[in-house]
mmCIF file of C-alpha atoms in Angstrom:
data_model
loop_
_atom_site.group_PDB
_atom_site.id
_atom_site.type_symbol
_atom_site.label_atom_id
_atom_site.label_comp_id
_atom_site.label_asym_id
_atom_site.label_seq_id
_atom_site.Cartn_x
_atom_site.Cartn_y
_atom_site.Cartn_z
ATOM 1 C CA MET A 17 39.719 179.006 -186.496
ATOM 2 C CA GLY A 18 37.968 182.027 -185.573
ATOM 3 C CA THR A 19 34.355 183.360 -185.375
ATOM 4 C CA LYS A 20 32.797 186.258 -186.836
ATOM 5 C CA THR A 21 29.736 188.606 -187.195
ATOM 6 C CA ILE A 22 28.726 189.277 -190.189
ATOM 7 C CA PRO A 23 26.268 192.483 -190.836
ATOM 8 C CA ILE A 24 23.434 191.849 -193.961
ATOM 9 C CA VAL A 25 20.200 193.489 -193.480
ATOM 10 C CA LYS A 26 18.627 192.003 -196.061
ATOM 11 C CA LYS A 27 14.997 191.895 -196.168
ATOM 12 C CA ILE A 28 14.030 188.357 -196.902
ATOM 13 C CA LEU A 29 11.570 188.784 -199.830
ATOM 14 C CA ASN A 30 13.906 190.993 -201.878
ATOM 15 C CA ALA A 31 14.092 188.481 -204.345
ATOM 16 C CA ASN A 32 10.919 189.005 -204.705
ATOM 17 C CA ASP A 33 11.000 192.037 -204.433
ATOM 18 C CA GLN A 34 12.486 192.326 -207.245
ATOM 19 C CA ILE A 35 11.652 190.449 -209.681
ATOM 20 C CA ALA A 36 8.628 191.588 -209.247
ATOM 21 C CA GLN A 37 9.774 195.408 -210.543
ATOM 22 C CA GLU A 38 11.167 192.941 -213.642
ATOM 23 C CA ASN A 39 7.492 192.192 -214.643
ATOM 24 C CA ASN A 40 6.809 195.687 -213.678
ATOM 25 C CA LYS A 41 9.258 196.940 -216.342
ATOM 26 C CA VAL A 42 7.515 195.208 -218.634
ATOM 27 C CA PHE A 43 4.319 195.449 -218.278
ATOM 28 C CA LYS A 44 4.995 199.428 -218.693
ATOM 29 C CA ASP A 45 7.388 198.861 -221.243
ATOM 30 C CA ASN A 46 4.299 197.247 -222.572
ATOM 31 C CA ASN A 47 1.290 199.866 -221.304
ATOM 32 C CA ILE A 48 -0.176 197.545 -219.590
ATOM 33 C CA LEU A 49 -2.389 197.655 -215.661
ATOM 34 C CA THR A 50 -1.761 195.193 -214.134
ATOM 35 C CA ILE A 51 -3.883 194.696 -210.906
ATOM 36 C CA ASN A 52 -3.304 191.401 -208.079
ATOM 37 C CA VAL A 53 -6.614 190.710 -206.882
ATOM 38 C CA MET A 54 -6.992 188.652 -203.648
ATOM 39 C CA ALA A 55 -9.453 187.502 -201.115
ATOM 40 C CA SER A 56 -10.184 184.837 -198.846
ATOM 41 C CA PRO A 57 -12.226 181.957 -201.469
ATOM 42 C CA GLY A 58 -16.105 182.301 -201.804
ATOM 43 C CA SER A 59 -15.377 185.933 -201.254
ATOM 44 C CA GLY A 60 -16.235 186.326 -205.052
ATOM 45 C CA LYS A 61 -12.465 187.898 -207.270
ATOM 46 C CA THR A 62 -13.846 185.592 -210.113
ATOM 47 C CA SER A 63 -17.395 187.486 -210.491
ATOM 48 C CA MET A 64 -15.573 190.761 -210.042
ATOM 49 C CA ILE A 65 -13.161 189.825 -212.836
ATOM 50 C CA LEU A 66 -16.663 188.324 -215.174
ATOM 51 C CA ARG A 67 -18.631 191.308 -214.626
ATOM 52 C CA THR A 68 -15.361 193.634 -214.489
ATOM 53 C CA ILE A 69 -14.881 191.879 -218.303
ATOM 54 C CA LYS A 70 -18.359 192.247 -219.481
ATOM 55 C CA GLU A 71 -18.018 195.738 -218.696
ATOM 56 C CA LEU A 72 -14.024 197.297 -220.086
ATOM 57 C CA SER A 73 -14.165 194.476 -222.696
ATOM 58 C CA SER A 74 -15.619 196.357 -225.415
ATOM 59 C CA MET A 75 -13.417 199.975 -224.062
ATOM 60 C CA CYS A 76 -9.783 197.472 -224.037
ATOM 61 C CA ARG A 77 -8.320 194.514 -224.329
ATOM 62 C CA ILE A 78 -7.958 192.872 -220.920
ATOM 63 C CA GLY A 79 -5.557 189.070 -219.672
ATOM 64 C CA VAL A 80 -6.441 186.585 -216.980
ATOM 65 C CA ILE A 81 -2.982 185.149 -215.668
ATOM 66 C CA GLU A 82 -5.367 182.793 -212.660
ATOM 67 C CA GLY A 83 -3.957 181.408 -209.521
ATOM 68 C CA ASP A 84 -4.970 177.606 -208.405
ATOM 69 C CA THR A 85 -3.933 175.264 -206.071
ATOM 70 C CA ALA A 86 -4.758 173.281 -207.900
ATOM 71 C CA PRO A 87 -5.152 172.498 -211.788
ATOM 72 C CA VAL A 88 -8.857 172.472 -212.707
ATOM 73 C CA THR A 89 -10.020 174.607 -214.210
ATOM 74 C CA ILE A 90 -12.595 176.555 -213.131
ATOM 75 C CA ASP A 91 -12.665 180.000 -213.002
ATOM 76 C CA SER A 92 -10.333 179.736 -216.411
ATOM 77 C CA ASP A 93 -12.631 178.097 -218.126
ATOM 78 C CA LYS A 94 -15.833 181.399 -216.904
ATOM 79 C CA VAL A 95 -12.609 183.610 -218.092
ATOM 80 C CA SER A 96 -11.880 182.310 -220.860
ATOM 81 C CA ASN A 97 -15.704 181.193 -222.615
ATOM 82 C CA LEU A 98 -15.844 185.152 -222.400
ATOM 83 C CA ASP A 99 -12.949 185.033 -225.198
ATOM 84 C CA ILE A 100 -10.291 186.589 -223.468
ATOM 85 C CA PRO A 101 -7.354 185.279 -223.059
ATOM 86 C CA VAL A 102 -6.394 183.536 -219.888
ATOM 87 C CA THR A 103 -3.482 181.964 -218.103
ATOM 88 C CA GLN A 104 -3.261 178.946 -215.491
ATOM 89 C CA ILE A 105 -1.158 178.981 -213.530
ATOM 90 C CA ASN A 106 -1.006 176.238 -210.721
ATOM 91 C CA THR A 107 0.848 176.534 -207.163
ATOM 92 C CA GLY A 108 1.354 172.965 -207.322
ATOM 93 C CA GLY A 109 -0.762 173.628 -202.569
ATOM 94 C CA GLU A 110 1.194 177.047 -202.791
ATOM 95 C CA CYS A 111 -0.983 179.454 -201.181
ATOM 96 C CA HIS A 112 0.031 182.393 -202.940
ATOM 97 C CA LEU A 113 1.122 183.417 -205.965
ATOM 98 C CA ASP A 114 5.096 184.508 -205.674
ATOM 99 C CA ALA A 115 6.143 187.447 -209.172
ATOM 100 C CA MET A 116 8.533 183.690 -210.369
ATOM 101 C CA MET A 117 4.844 182.175 -210.687
ATOM 102 C CA VAL A 118 3.628 184.979 -212.658
ATOM 103 C CA ARG A 119 7.023 185.272 -215.244
ATOM 104 C CA LYS A 120 5.688 182.360 -216.054
ATOM 105 C CA GLY A 121 1.886 183.326 -217.371
ATOM 106 C CA MET A 122 3.900 185.479 -218.633
ATOM 107 C CA GLU A 123 4.926 183.795 -221.197
ATOM 108 C CA GLN A 124 1.939 182.230 -222.555
ATOM 109 C CA LEU A 125 0.291 185.899 -223.121
ATOM 110 C CA ASP A 126 0.474 188.393 -226.288
ATOM 111 C CA LEU A 127 1.164 191.626 -223.873
ATOM 112 C CA THR A 128 1.488 193.087 -227.094
ATOM 113 C CA ASN A 129 -1.535 192.086 -227.838
ATOM 114 C CA LEU A 130 -2.844 194.006 -223.393
ATOM 115 C CA ASP A 131 -3.555 197.124 -221.511
ATOM 116 C CA LEU A 132 -5.279 195.302 -218.994
ATOM 117 C CA LEU A 133 -4.104 192.197 -216.831
ATOM 118 C CA ILE A 134 -6.086 191.257 -213.589
ATOM 119 C CA ILE A 135 -4.076 188.204 -211.982
ATOM 120 C CA GLU A 136 -6.388 186.321 -209.613
ATOM 121 C CA ASN A 137 -4.443 185.056 -206.566
ATOM 122 C CA VAL A 138 -4.855 182.114 -204.925
ATOM 123 C CA GLY A 139 -8.232 182.581 -202.328
ATOM 124 C CA ASN A 140 -5.806 183.602 -199.519
ATOM 125 C CA LEU A 141 -6.158 186.380 -196.271
ATOM 126 C CA ILE A 142 -2.920 185.454 -195.259
ATOM 127 C CA CYS A 143 0.176 184.533 -197.684
ATOM 128 C CA PRO A 144 -0.610 186.789 -201.041
ATOM 129 C CA ALA A 145 -0.793 189.851 -198.677
ATOM 130 C CA ALA A 146 3.880 189.097 -198.213
ATOM 131 C CA PHE A 147 4.317 188.689 -202.400
ATOM 132 C CA LYS A 148 4.473 191.620 -204.748
ATOM 133 C CA LEU A 149 4.034 190.272 -207.933
ATOM 134 C CA GLY A 150 4.807 193.381 -209.869
ATOM 135 C CA GLU A 151 0.825 194.745 -210.547
ATOM 136 C CA ASP A 152 0.239 198.187 -210.283
ATOM 137 C CA PHE A 153 -2.142 198.078 -208.430
ATOM 138 C CA SER A 154 -3.180 195.602 -205.366
ATOM 139 C CA VAL A 155 -6.953 195.529 -205.383
ATOM 140 C CA VAL A 156 -8.559 193.028 -202.029
ATOM 141 C CA VAL A 157 -12.049 191.500 -202.742
ATOM 142 C CA ALA A 158 -13.706 190.925 -199.215
ATOM 143 C CA SER A 159 -17.383 190.109 -199.419
ATOM 144 C CA ILE A 160 -20.410 190.808 -196.563
ATOM 145 C CA PRO A 161 -20.686 186.765 -195.546
ATOM 146 C CA GLU A 162 -17.268 186.394 -194.095
ATOM 147 C CA GLY A 163 -17.865 189.071 -191.477
ATOM 148 C CA ASP A 164 -17.297 192.441 -190.162
ATOM 149 C CA ASP A 165 -14.336 191.282 -188.540
ATOM 150 C CA LYS A 166 -11.675 190.175 -191.605
ATOM 151 C CA PRO A 167 -10.136 193.797 -191.083
ATOM 152 C CA TYR A 168 -9.262 193.183 -186.969
ATOM 153 C CA LYS A 169 -8.312 189.784 -187.981
ATOM 154 C CA TYR A 170 -6.046 189.341 -191.320
ATOM 155 C CA PRO A 171 -4.536 193.142 -190.943
ATOM 156 C CA ASN A 172 -1.838 192.342 -193.313
ATOM 157 C CA ILE A 173 -3.927 191.534 -196.656
ATOM 158 C CA TYR A 174 -5.361 195.386 -195.894
ATOM 159 C CA ARG A 175 -2.147 197.710 -195.623
ATOM 160 C CA GLY A 176 -0.868 198.280 -199.252
ATOM 161 C CA ILE A 177 -3.814 197.197 -201.474
ATOM 162 C CA GLN A 178 -5.524 200.944 -203.211
ATOM 163 C CA ALA A 179 -8.119 199.365 -203.552
ATOM 164 C CA LEU A 180 -11.298 197.548 -201.051
ATOM 165 C CA ILE A 181 -14.766 196.086 -203.038
ATOM 166 C CA LEU A 182 -17.186 194.624 -200.892
ATOM 167 C CA ASN A 183 -19.390 192.341 -202.627
ATOM 168 C CA LYS A 184 -22.804 190.541 -201.726
ATOM 169 C CA ILE A 185 -24.355 193.963 -200.242
ATOM 170 C CA ASP A 186 -27.552 192.242 -201.937
ATOM 171 C CA LEU A 187 -27.171 189.973 -198.752
ATOM 172 C CA LEU A 188 -26.271 193.066 -196.153
ATOM 173 C CA PRO A 189 -29.922 192.950 -194.866
ATOM 174 C CA TYR A 190 -30.293 188.984 -194.230
ATOM 175 C CA LEU A 191 -26.750 189.126 -191.871
ATOM 176 C CA ASP A 192 -25.691 191.158 -189.035
ATOM 177 C CA PHE A 193 -22.306 193.159 -190.725
ATOM 178 C CA ASP A 194 -21.459 195.939 -188.656
ATOM 179 C CA MET A 195 -20.238 198.297 -191.868
ATOM 180 C CA ASP A 196 -19.030 201.011 -189.498
ATOM 181 C CA TYR A 197 -17.238 198.627 -187.442
ATOM 182 C CA PHE A 198 -15.525 197.193 -190.744
ATOM 183 C CA GLN A 199 -14.481 199.873 -192.252
ATOM 184 C CA LYS A 200 -12.756 201.645 -188.895
ATOM 185 C CA GLY A 201 -11.064 198.748 -188.832
ATOM 186 C CA ILE A 202 -9.715 199.940 -192.744
ATOM 187 C CA GLU A 203 -8.843 202.922 -191.587
ATOM 188 C CA VAL A 204 -6.650 202.371 -189.227
ATOM 189 C CA LEU A 205 -4.652 200.143 -191.837
ATOM 190 C CA ASN A 206 -5.623 202.345 -194.831
ATOM 191 C CA PRO A 207 -6.315 205.100 -194.669
ATOM 192 C CA GLY A 208 -8.573 206.879 -197.292
ATOM 193 C CA VAL A 209 -8.156 203.161 -199.606
ATOM 194 C CA SER A 210 -10.610 203.600 -202.196
ATOM 195 C CA PHE A 211 -13.659 201.636 -201.004
ATOM 196 C CA PHE A 212 -16.255 199.994 -203.249
ATOM 197 C CA PRO A 213 -18.962 197.759 -201.352
ATOM 198 C CA LEU A 214 -20.417 196.660 -204.324
ATOM 199 C CA SER A 215 -22.707 193.232 -205.609
ATOM 200 C CA CYS A 216 -21.492 191.385 -208.659
ATOM 201 C CA LYS A 217 -24.020 189.532 -208.764
ATOM 202 C CA THR A 218 -27.140 191.887 -209.423
ATOM 203 C CA GLY A 219 -24.689 195.282 -210.554
ATOM 204 C CA GLU A 220 -25.791 197.494 -207.726
ATOM 205 C CA LYS A 221 -23.208 199.889 -207.280
ATOM 206 C CA PHE A 222 -20.008 198.359 -209.740
ATOM 207 C CA GLY A 223 -20.450 201.361 -211.696
ATOM 208 C CA PRO A 224 -18.673 203.297 -209.564
ATOM 209 C CA TRP A 225 -15.637 200.232 -209.307
ATOM 210 C CA ILE A 226 -15.852 200.710 -213.078
ATOM 211 C CA ASN A 227 -14.932 204.084 -213.277
ATOM 212 C CA TRP A 228 -12.396 204.430 -210.736
ATOM 213 C CA LEU A 229 -10.031 201.194 -213.338
ATOM 214 C CA LYS A 230 -11.155 203.436 -215.795
ATOM 215 C CA ASN A 231 -9.382 206.650 -214.601
ATOM 216 C CA TYR A 232 -5.937 204.831 -215.240
ATOM 217 C CA LEU A 233 -6.928 202.910 -218.232
ATOM 218 C CA MET B 7 1.756 179.179 -194.401
ATOM 219 C CA HIS B 8 4.680 180.048 -197.077
ATOM 220 C CA GLU B 9 7.616 179.675 -194.177
ATOM 221 C CA LEU B 10 9.342 177.003 -196.977
ATOM 222 C CA ALA B 11 9.630 179.332 -199.727
ATOM 223 C CA VAL B 12 10.131 182.194 -196.574
ATOM 224 C CA THR B 13 13.282 179.151 -195.594
ATOM 225 C CA GLU B 14 15.065 178.663 -198.349
ATOM 226 C CA SER B 15 15.121 182.036 -199.717
ATOM 227 C CA LEU B 16 16.547 182.661 -195.965
ATOM 228 C CA LEU B 17 18.953 179.759 -197.129
ATOM 229 C CA ARG B 18 20.005 181.409 -199.673
ATOM 230 C CA THR B 19 21.190 184.261 -199.078
ATOM 231 C CA ALA B 20 23.102 183.260 -195.907
ATOM 232 C CA SER B 21 25.341 181.015 -198.456
ATOM 233 C CA ASP B 22 25.911 183.950 -200.451
ATOM 234 C CA TYR B 23 26.937 186.471 -197.790
ATOM 235 C CA GLY B 24 29.338 182.681 -196.120
ATOM 236 C CA GLU B 25 30.065 181.828 -199.474
ATOM 237 C CA LYS B 26 31.227 185.516 -200.190
ATOM 238 C CA ASN B 27 33.489 185.386 -196.783
ATOM 239 C CA HIS B 28 35.380 182.763 -197.059
ATOM 240 C CA ALA B 29 32.799 180.507 -193.953
ATOM 241 C CA ASP B 30 33.818 177.501 -192.871
ATOM 242 C CA LYS B 31 30.382 177.340 -191.377
ATOM 243 C CA VAL B 32 27.774 179.669 -190.839
ATOM 244 C CA THR B 33 26.865 179.322 -187.449
ATOM 245 C CA ALA B 34 24.008 181.192 -186.658
ATOM 246 C CA LEU B 35 21.707 183.681 -188.432
ATOM 247 C CA ASN B 36 20.306 186.681 -186.487
ATOM 248 C CA ILE B 37 16.381 187.709 -187.902
ATOM 249 C CA VAL B 38 14.178 190.137 -187.216
ATOM 250 C CA ILE B 39 10.647 188.915 -186.862
ATOM 251 C CA GLY B 40 7.916 192.187 -186.391
ATOM 252 C CA SER B 41 4.791 190.369 -185.110
ATOM 253 C CA LEU B 42 3.069 191.622 -188.077
ATOM 254 C CA SER B 43 4.597 189.982 -190.703
ATOM 255 C CA GLY B 44 2.719 186.538 -190.583
ATOM 256 C CA ILE B 45 5.508 184.679 -189.967
ATOM 257 C CA VAL B 46 5.635 181.997 -187.890
ATOM 258 C CA ASN B 47 9.030 181.316 -186.480
ATOM 259 C CA ASP B 48 8.216 177.447 -185.545
ATOM 260 C CA SER B 49 7.809 176.339 -188.807
ATOM 261 C CA VAL B 50 10.887 178.024 -189.986
ATOM 262 C CA GLN B 51 12.907 176.216 -187.443
ATOM 263 C CA PHE B 52 11.494 173.293 -188.454
ATOM 264 C CA TYR B 53 11.700 173.870 -192.174
ATOM 265 C CA TRP B 54 15.697 175.422 -191.916
ATOM 266 C CA ASP B 55 17.077 172.605 -189.779
ATOM 267 C CA ILE B 56 15.829 170.135 -192.983
ATOM 268 C CA ILE B 57 16.612 172.103 -195.820
ATOM 269 C CA THR B 58 20.185 172.653 -195.014
ATOM 270 C CA ALA B 59 21.361 169.293 -194.799
ATOM 271 C CA ASN B 60 24.754 169.017 -196.602
ATOM 272 C CA THR B 61 25.057 173.179 -197.326
ATOM 273 C CA LEU B 62 27.131 175.531 -195.082
ATOM 274 C CA CYS B 63 24.738 176.388 -192.976
ATOM 275 C CA GLU B 64 23.978 172.722 -191.117
ATOM 276 C CA GLY B 65 23.741 172.970 -188.038
ATOM 277 C CA SER B 66 23.318 176.527 -187.510
ATOM 278 C CA LYS B 67 20.843 178.522 -184.799
ATOM 279 C CA LEU B 68 18.285 180.754 -185.889
ATOM 280 C CA LYS B 69 18.252 184.049 -183.270
ATOM 281 C CA PHE B 70 14.756 185.686 -183.823
ATOM 282 C CA CYS B 71 14.482 189.232 -182.245
ATOM 283 C CA LYS B 72 10.921 189.426 -181.974
ATOM 284 C CA ILE B 73 9.720 192.556 -182.829
ATOM 285 C CA PRO B 74 5.566 192.990 -181.307
ATOM 286 C CA ALA B 75 3.387 195.064 -183.489
ATOM 287 C CA LYS B 76 3.293 199.248 -182.222
ATOM 288 C CA PHE B 77 -0.075 201.661 -182.326
ATOM 289 C CA ASN B 78 0.100 204.952 -182.106
ATOM 290 C CA CYS B 79 -3.465 205.992 -180.551
ATOM 291 C CA GLN B 80 -4.075 209.537 -182.685
ATOM 292 C CA ALA B 81 -6.798 210.806 -180.187
ATOM 293 C CA CYS B 82 -4.385 210.522 -176.942
ATOM 294 C CA GLY B 83 -1.459 209.959 -178.239
ATOM 295 C CA ASN B 84 -1.116 206.806 -176.760
ATOM 296 C CA GLU B 85 1.518 203.951 -177.892
ATOM 297 C CA TYR B 86 0.789 200.905 -177.255
ATOM 298 C CA GLU B 87 1.304 197.369 -178.228
ATOM 299 C CA ILE B 88 -0.618 194.209 -179.382
ATOM 300 C CA ALA B 89 0.271 191.257 -179.779
ATOM 301 C CA SER B 90 -1.238 190.555 -183.468
ATOM 302 C CA GLU B 91 -5.004 191.643 -183.772
ATOM 303 C CA LEU B 92 -6.145 194.959 -184.002
ATOM 304 C CA ILE B 93 -7.458 196.432 -180.268
ATOM 305 C CA PRO B 94 -9.007 199.741 -179.771
ATOM 306 C CA CYS B 95 -7.047 202.330 -177.557
ATOM 307 C CA PRO B 96 -6.814 200.573 -174.141
ATOM 308 C CA LYS B 97 -6.186 204.051 -172.573
ATOM 309 C CA CYS B 98 -9.538 206.359 -174.718
ATOM 310 C CA GLY B 99 -10.439 202.979 -176.308
ATOM 311 C CA SER B 100 -10.254 205.019 -179.701
ATOM 312 C CA MET B 101 -9.904 203.483 -183.409
ATOM 313 C CA ASP B 102 -7.939 206.214 -184.755
ATOM 314 C CA LEU B 103 -4.543 204.292 -184.998
ATOM 315 C CA ARG B 104 -1.296 204.425 -186.616
ATOM 316 C CA ILE B 105 0.948 201.088 -187.124
ATOM 317 C CA ILE B 106 4.608 202.539 -185.585
ATOM 318 C CA GLN B 107 5.973 198.844 -185.654
ATOM 319 C CA GLY B 108 6.070 195.762 -186.570
ATOM 320 C CA ASP B 109 6.611 195.077 -190.435
ATOM 321 C CA GLU B 110 9.894 193.633 -190.267
ATOM 322 C CA PHE B 111 11.375 190.592 -191.593
ATOM 323 C CA SER B 112 14.562 190.495 -192.289
ATOM 324 C CA LEU B 113 18.220 188.870 -191.940
ATOM 325 C CA GLU B 114 20.137 191.331 -190.073
ATOM 326 C CA SER B 115 23.557 189.120 -190.006
ATOM 327 C CA ILE B 116 24.619 185.740 -190.013
ATOM 328 C CA GLU B 117 27.283 184.593 -187.845
ATOM 329 C CA ILE B 118 30.149 182.276 -189.595
ATOM 330 C CA GLU B 119 33.225 180.343 -188.533
ATOM 331 C CA LYS B 120 36.614 180.500 -190.661
ATOM 332 C CA SER B 121 39.569 179.526 -190.408
ATOM 333 C CA ASP B 122 43.205 182.163 -189.785
ATOM 334 C CA GLN B 123 44.382 183.010 -193.251
#
């Protein structure tokens, strides 16, 4: 009997990354722009998606994959009320979507009839950051009530994203949110990331976000 | 929070390499884990002991090499380590920083036992 060390040097989430790459190829083959929307619970992911659909549905065909930890259809019902194809993935308590779950969601949608696919991840600032899904862009929706210290406490979610939305700016007069402190944290984690402070409720400053998306459609 | 998924992925990779190398047994895994990777090694160990039952990896040890997060201060050039949260440069107080390490999360090698033939 002998002992031996076998070198591997392999990223542990490689398997997920590989499936994500395959998903991305399917999206590209179908000319679909895909965004992965991540945020904490209650930041306004669904509100952002609904308003984005309202602003863009006249110019492109949109589909949504809804990730939820429990089999409640609150979010997907709101999307389907807008006559948008939507499929829901129940993660069965898992804290994030992974590339394989998204693949199953993709099978439920007619990809030949889409220009933009929005994936709403599970509300969580930690786990979704580690799992690529095959998206073209990752977007985080932060919000004023969460506080200005979130980039310092949950640095990973802000890294490697292409756009950062800061929702609920209509609440700025009522809360102690230090914009400068927030932005300094972001600058360390993700220098030059596209940044959109806006309000999904009032529509204030929603235009720049829509224009940013239009650039890629 | 997603340590179970991560641990399952570890088991697949270690078993795969163990089988390819005709191991009778995988005795240890050498894992590099950066403090920004968001993985809690105690939790991985907890799942590991459960999911490796009746596999090639049963009874194997997880050896973690922890890598601290390291920042480079763009203002004064200072390099310093942090635990997990962002803090300003302890030397000059600047927040103009770049992350230079701490993301690592990989299986570097496995140790196996095999019969001599």
